[in-house]
Amino acid sequence: MQIQDFSTHAAVAKLTSLARRPHELAAPGGLTAQRVGEYVAESGGFALLYAAQRVTPEVLTALQELADEAGLVDAFLAMKAGATLNRIEGYASENRQVLHTACRDVFGEAARAPEATAKARQELAKLRSFLADLDSDVIVNAHGQSFTTMVQVGIGGSDLGPRALCLALQSYALPGRSARFIANVDPDDAAEVLRGLDLSRTLFNIVSKSGTTLETLTNEQLVRSALRKAGLEPSRHLMAVTGKGSPMDDSAKYLASFYMEDYIGGRYSATSMVGLATLGFVLGIDAVMEILAGAHAIDLAAEQREIRANIPLLMALLGIWNHNFLGCATVAVLPYSQALSRFPAHLQQCDMESNGKSVTRQGNPTRWQTGPVVWGEPGTNGQHAFYQLLHQGAEIVPVEFIGFRRNQYGVDIEVEGSSSQQKLVANMLAQSLALALGKEDANPARRFAGNRPSLILMAERLTPRAMGELLAIYEHRIAFQGFCWNINSFDQEGVQLGKVLATRLLRLLVGGEQGAAAEKDSGQESLEKSLLRQAGML
Ligand code: G6Q
């Protein structure tokens, strides 16, 4: 696979020139019924409506050329087949394969990465039998009662994706089953979750790939101590998901243990046991298989080379058009679905930890923009909050709307001739139109310039399968963008420095004035102490 820097592609020069006069959505004829009908792509159960992007057929052709020149689909196929993509050439790096797709490649056809899929199948079989034991009261508490709550203890990738999915699919929970999450080392996080829980009927799922994460290990101790105080034996209430050989890989300490492999990155691990154990407890194994089937369908759809037939690829390129060529610094993901309330938080990690990089895969500085700032909240709530800036602010924010034709619970009310679901979707579509078309007004404060790009991801209903599809659409959008920018989307060196300094500060804090590491220069140490004193901690 030929790797080329972003700026050297012929299509980049073409797009730079096209970006001087981007499509005018707000001009007469800029957004027509015909355009809305034509600018639609489909993958799995999702349709992508992208008429409100500032693109023309020429721009789309140049974006296709960029995808081809940068070998985006080839890189994706190599990723799925187990290429060692998590590396920086010539420098120390994680040096790993990137095989989260193997967790979903379990539906019979010839697997793209057979060894990884075989391991995923093994873990799934273990999960299936564990869940069956819980269902049939083979695994029970000391009083012979079944477990009703699972508390997942983990942080970052071991929290955000699984939590977003659990929340999204709560309406499908098995009767009497629920999940909670503890992530923060802030003791109030655990206190709030534990308050009011019947510990005797709770299973704590300690999730840490490395088995060394400060927050998770601390919260594990907190949970163990809470169980002991309640007169319960921790090993009957704790299970673990971790990497083989990690400090947490100790079956004596846990009721059950599941594994994740080092080729599954934390932020891409929701469809490994990191997410599936808790999802399985709450939703059951059939829903777990539906989530995997949805993700797998998109894993296949993302192999299409034609950008208009491949939603993740098209979204990646439209994002690049807005970010690198039209200069938009952020992107807002606005689901019109309360169930997706934590999905933007998951994407914030998945996208920004993946693509917030400024060295190439060869270790050189990038001379082009890489990952944008990603943020978002569910609509319609956001409309009453930050949409002012979206419509009239000085910053242009491309928007990705996510909507569903039907709601999850099937419970609705008709008020003034329309259902709440109709109001919800009408609002989402109206926002997209308003952003694109704008509005003239003699009063400048009431003028809307328009020309603000958005796209709409639309599906029938947020089912487990649709959730799997949506998750994979974004995972691959992010990976395609990383390939295009020639960065390593799969490491996270940028989180290390803060962790190291926190350990130093903590040592100073607990050791008082004498606690500093002797080897560190005194200027740094006095700076650290001064900061602690000013914060009132020393
Ligand atoms: C994700 C990151 C990071 C990681 C957490 C938790 O891609 O690597 O968010 O998931 O730091 O790590 P552990 O699972 O090892 O505890």
mmCIF file of N, CA and C and ligand atoms in Angstrom, residues 94 96 153-160 207-217 241-243 248 260 264-269 274 349-350 353-354 489-492 495-496 499, ligand 1:
data_model
loop_
_atom_site.group_PDB
_atom_site.id
_atom_site.type_symbol
_atom_site.label_atom_id
_atom_site.label_comp_id
_atom_site.label_asym_id
_atom_site.label_seq_id
_atom_site.Cartn_x
_atom_site.Cartn_y
_atom_site.Cartn_z
ATOM 1 N N GLU A 94 2.942 1.451 19.657
ATOM 2 C CA GLU A 94 2.226 0.257 20.131
ATOM 3 C C GLU A 94 2.413 -0.930 19.185
ATOM 4 N N ARG A 96 0.679 -2.432 16.752
ATOM 5 C CA ARG A 96 -0.362 -3.457 16.866
ATOM 6 C C ARG A 96 -1.251 -3.507 15.635
ATOM 7 N N VAL A 153 -17.497 -1.008 35.925
ATOM 8 C CA VAL A 153 -16.479 -0.103 36.461
ATOM 9 C C VAL A 153 -15.349 -0.052 35.445
ATOM 10 N N GLY A 154 -15.169 1.091 34.818
ATOM 11 C CA GLY A 154 -14.128 1.244 33.799
ATOM 12 C C GLY A 154 -14.133 2.690 33.351
ATOM 13 N N ILE A 155 -13.122 3.087 32.603
ATOM 14 C CA ILE A 155 -13.054 4.498 32.205
ATOM 15 C C ILE A 155 -12.575 4.600 30.762
ATOM 16 N N GLY A 156 -12.801 5.752 30.132
ATOM 17 C CA GLY A 156 -12.365 5.964 28.743
ATOM 18 C C GLY A 156 -13.063 4.972 27.837
ATOM 19 N N GLY A 157 -12.279 4.266 27.047
ATOM 20 C CA GLY A 157 -12.860 3.282 26.139
ATOM 21 C C GLY A 157 -13.570 2.150 26.869
ATOM 22 N N SER A 158 -13.213 1.928 28.111
ATOM 23 C CA SER A 158 -13.876 0.870 28.886
ATOM 24 C C SER A 158 -15.149 1.376 29.555
ATOM 25 N N ASP A 159 -15.560 2.573 29.180
ATOM 26 C CA ASP A 159 -16.793 3.151 29.732
ATOM 27 C C ASP A 159 -17.677 3.780 28.651
ATOM 28 N N LEU A 160 -17.090 4.680 27.842
ATOM 29 C CA LEU A 160 -17.929 5.568 27.023
ATOM 30 C C LEU A 160 -18.794 4.851 25.989
ATOM 31 N N VAL A 207 -13.796 -3.494 34.257
ATOM 32 C CA VAL A 207 -13.335 -3.560 32.871
ATOM 33 C C VAL A 207 -12.089 -2.707 32.679
ATOM 34 N N SER A 208 -10.993 -3.367 32.396
ATOM 35 C CA SER A 208 -9.756 -2.633 32.105
ATOM 36 C C SER A 208 -8.864 -3.516 31.259
ATOM 37 N N LYS A 209 -8.624 -3.060 30.035
ATOM 38 C CA LYS A 209 -7.782 -3.843 29.128
ATOM 39 C C LYS A 209 -6.386 -4.022 29.722
ATOM 40 N N SER A 210 -5.829 -2.940 30.233
ATOM 41 C CA SER A 210 -4.459 -2.999 30.760
ATOM 42 C C SER A 210 -4.434 -3.603 32.163
ATOM 43 N N GLY A 211 -5.538 -3.467 32.885
ATOM 44 C CA GLY A 211 -5.551 -3.912 34.281
ATOM 45 C C GLY A 211 -4.704 -3.041 35.177
ATOM 46 N N THR A 212 -4.345 -1.854 34.701
ATOM 47 C CA THR A 212 -3.471 -0.984 35.506
ATOM 48 C C THR A 212 -4.039 0.417 35.669
ATOM 49 N N THR A 213 -5.238 0.668 35.194
ATOM 50 C CA THR A 213 -5.742 2.047 35.182
ATOM 51 C C THR A 213 -6.118 2.508 36.586
ATOM 52 N N LEU A 214 -5.487 3.618 36.980
ATOM 53 C CA LEU A 214 -5.629 4.140 38.346
ATOM 54 C C LEU A 214 -7.087 4.254 38.791
ATOM 55 N N GLU A 215 -7.915 4.880 37.966
ATOM 56 C CA GLU A 215 -9.304 5.125 38.346
ATOM 57 C C GLU A 215 -10.043 3.809 38.581
ATOM 58 N N THR A 216 -9.838 2.872 37.654
ATOM 59 C CA THR A 216 -10.588 1.619 37.716
ATOM 60 C C THR A 216 -10.129 0.761 38.892
ATOM 61 N N LEU A 217 -8.808 0.715 39.108
ATOM 62 C CA LEU A 217 -8.315 -0.090 40.238
ATOM 63 C C LEU A 217 -8.770 0.517 41.560
ATOM 64 N N VAL A 241 -13.285 -7.963 32.881
ATOM 65 C CA VAL A 241 -12.943 -8.025 31.458
ATOM 66 C C VAL A 241 -11.578 -7.362 31.353
ATOM 67 N N THR A 242 -10.608 -8.101 30.857
ATOM 68 C CA THR A 242 -9.249 -7.549 30.828
ATOM 69 C C THR A 242 -8.420 -8.234 29.749
ATOM 70 N N GLY A 243 -7.189 -7.752 29.582
ATOM 71 C CA GLY A 243 -6.273 -8.374 28.626
ATOM 72 C C GLY A 243 -5.623 -9.595 29.263
ATOM 73 N N MET A 248 -4.996 -7.856 36.238
ATOM 74 C CA MET A 248 -6.359 -8.250 36.630
ATOM 75 C C MET A 248 -6.718 -9.658 36.161
ATOM 76 N N MET A 260 -10.144 -9.392 26.381
ATOM 77 C CA MET A 260 -10.071 -8.636 25.135
ATOM 78 C C MET A 260 -8.618 -8.670 24.688
ATOM 79 N N ILE A 264 -7.472 -4.732 19.914
ATOM 80 C CA ILE A 264 -8.735 -3.975 19.955
ATOM 81 C C ILE A 264 -8.497 -2.732 20.812
ATOM 82 N N GLY A 265 -8.523 -1.594 20.178
ATOM 83 C CA GLY A 265 -8.261 -0.340 20.895
ATOM 84 C C GLY A 265 -9.419 -0.025 21.836
ATOM 85 N N GLY A 266 -9.125 0.599 22.960
ATOM 86 C CA GLY A 266 -10.153 0.903 23.959
ATOM 87 C C GLY A 266 -11.377 1.575 23.361
ATOM 88 N N ARG A 267 -11.153 2.620 22.572
ATOM 89 C CA ARG A 267 -12.299 3.379 22.039
ATOM 90 C C ARG A 267 -13.024 2.649 20.919
ATOM 91 N N TYR A 268 -12.452 1.536 20.481
ATOM 92 C CA TYR A 268 -13.100 0.713 19.449
ATOM 93 C C TYR A 268 -13.595 -0.612 20.043
ATOM 94 N N SER A 269 -13.726 -0.646 21.384
ATOM 95 C CA SER A 269 -13.932 -1.946 22.029
ATOM 96 C C SER A 269 -15.373 -2.236 22.434
ATOM 97 N N VAL A 274 -15.641 -5.879 26.307
ATOM 98 C CA VAL A 274 -15.666 -4.622 27.063
ATOM 99 C C VAL A 274 -17.077 -4.024 27.089
ATOM 100 N N GLN A 349 -14.648 10.935 22.231
ATOM 101 C CA GLN A 349 -13.434 10.162 22.477
ATOM 102 C C GLN A 349 -12.958 9.476 21.202
ATOM 103 N N CYS A 350 -13.870 8.762 20.559
ATOM 104 C CA CYS A 350 -13.462 7.910 19.446
ATOM 105 C C CYS A 350 -12.791 8.768 18.362
ATOM 106 N N GLU A 353 -9.595 11.246 20.148
ATOM 107 C CA GLU A 353 -8.426 10.481 20.584
ATOM 108 C C GLU A 353 -7.781 9.794 19.376
ATOM 109 N N SER A 354 -8.587 9.505 18.366
ATOM 110 C CA SER A 354 -8.043 8.853 17.172
ATOM 111 C C SER A 354 -7.338 9.847 16.260
ATOM 112 N N SER A 489 -4.400 6.639 13.651
ATOM 113 C CA SER A 489 -5.630 6.905 14.420
ATOM 114 C C SER A 489 -5.775 5.973 15.615
ATOM 115 N N PHE A 490 -4.803 5.107 15.838
ATOM 116 C CA PHE A 490 -5.050 4.038 16.808
ATOM 117 C C PHE A 490 -4.168 4.091 18.054
ATOM 118 N N ASP A 491 -3.311 5.101 18.165
ATOM 119 C CA ASP A 491 -2.570 5.259 19.422
ATOM 120 C C ASP A 491 -3.150 6.455 20.188
ATOM 121 N N GLN A 492 -2.607 6.753 21.348
ATOM 122 C CA GLN A 492 -3.102 7.862 22.164
ATOM 123 C C GLN A 492 -1.984 8.387 23.063
ATOM 124 N N VAL A 495 -2.248 11.286 25.853
ATOM 125 C CA VAL A 495 -2.858 11.243 27.196
ATOM 126 C C VAL A 495 -1.819 10.895 28.263
ATOM 127 N N GLN A 496 -0.568 10.608 27.839
ATOM 128 C CA GLN A 496 0.420 10.100 28.794
ATOM 129 C C GLN A 496 0.966 11.175 29.736
ATOM 130 N N LYS A 499 -0.918 12.065 32.787
ATOM 131 C CA LYS A 499 -0.957 10.966 33.767
ATOM 132 C C LYS A 499 0.323 10.977 34.603
HETATM 133 C C1 G6Q B 1 -8.957 4.299 24.400
HETATM 134 C C2 G6Q B 1 -7.917 4.645 25.338
HETATM 135 C C3 G6Q B 1 -8.383 4.856 26.759
HETATM 136 C C4 G6Q B 1 -8.586 3.572 27.547
HETATM 137 C C5 G6Q B 1 -8.732 3.933 29.024
HETATM 138 C C6 G6Q B 1 -8.982 2.727 29.884
HETATM 139 O O1 G6Q B 1 -8.761 4.029 23.253
HETATM 140 O O2 G6Q B 1 -6.893 3.741 25.241
HETATM 141 O O3 G6Q B 1 -9.535 5.633 26.828
HETATM 142 O O4 G6Q B 1 -9.701 2.882 27.096
HETATM 143 O O5 G6Q B 1 -7.594 4.610 29.460
HETATM 144 O O6 G6Q B 1 -7.955 1.810 29.749
HETATM 145 P P1 G6Q B 1 -8.062 0.370 30.344
HETATM 146 O O7 G6Q B 1 -9.140 -0.352 29.650
HETATM 147 O O8 G6Q B 1 -6.711 -0.239 30.121
HETATM 148 O O9 G6Q B 1 -8.349 0.528 31.812
#
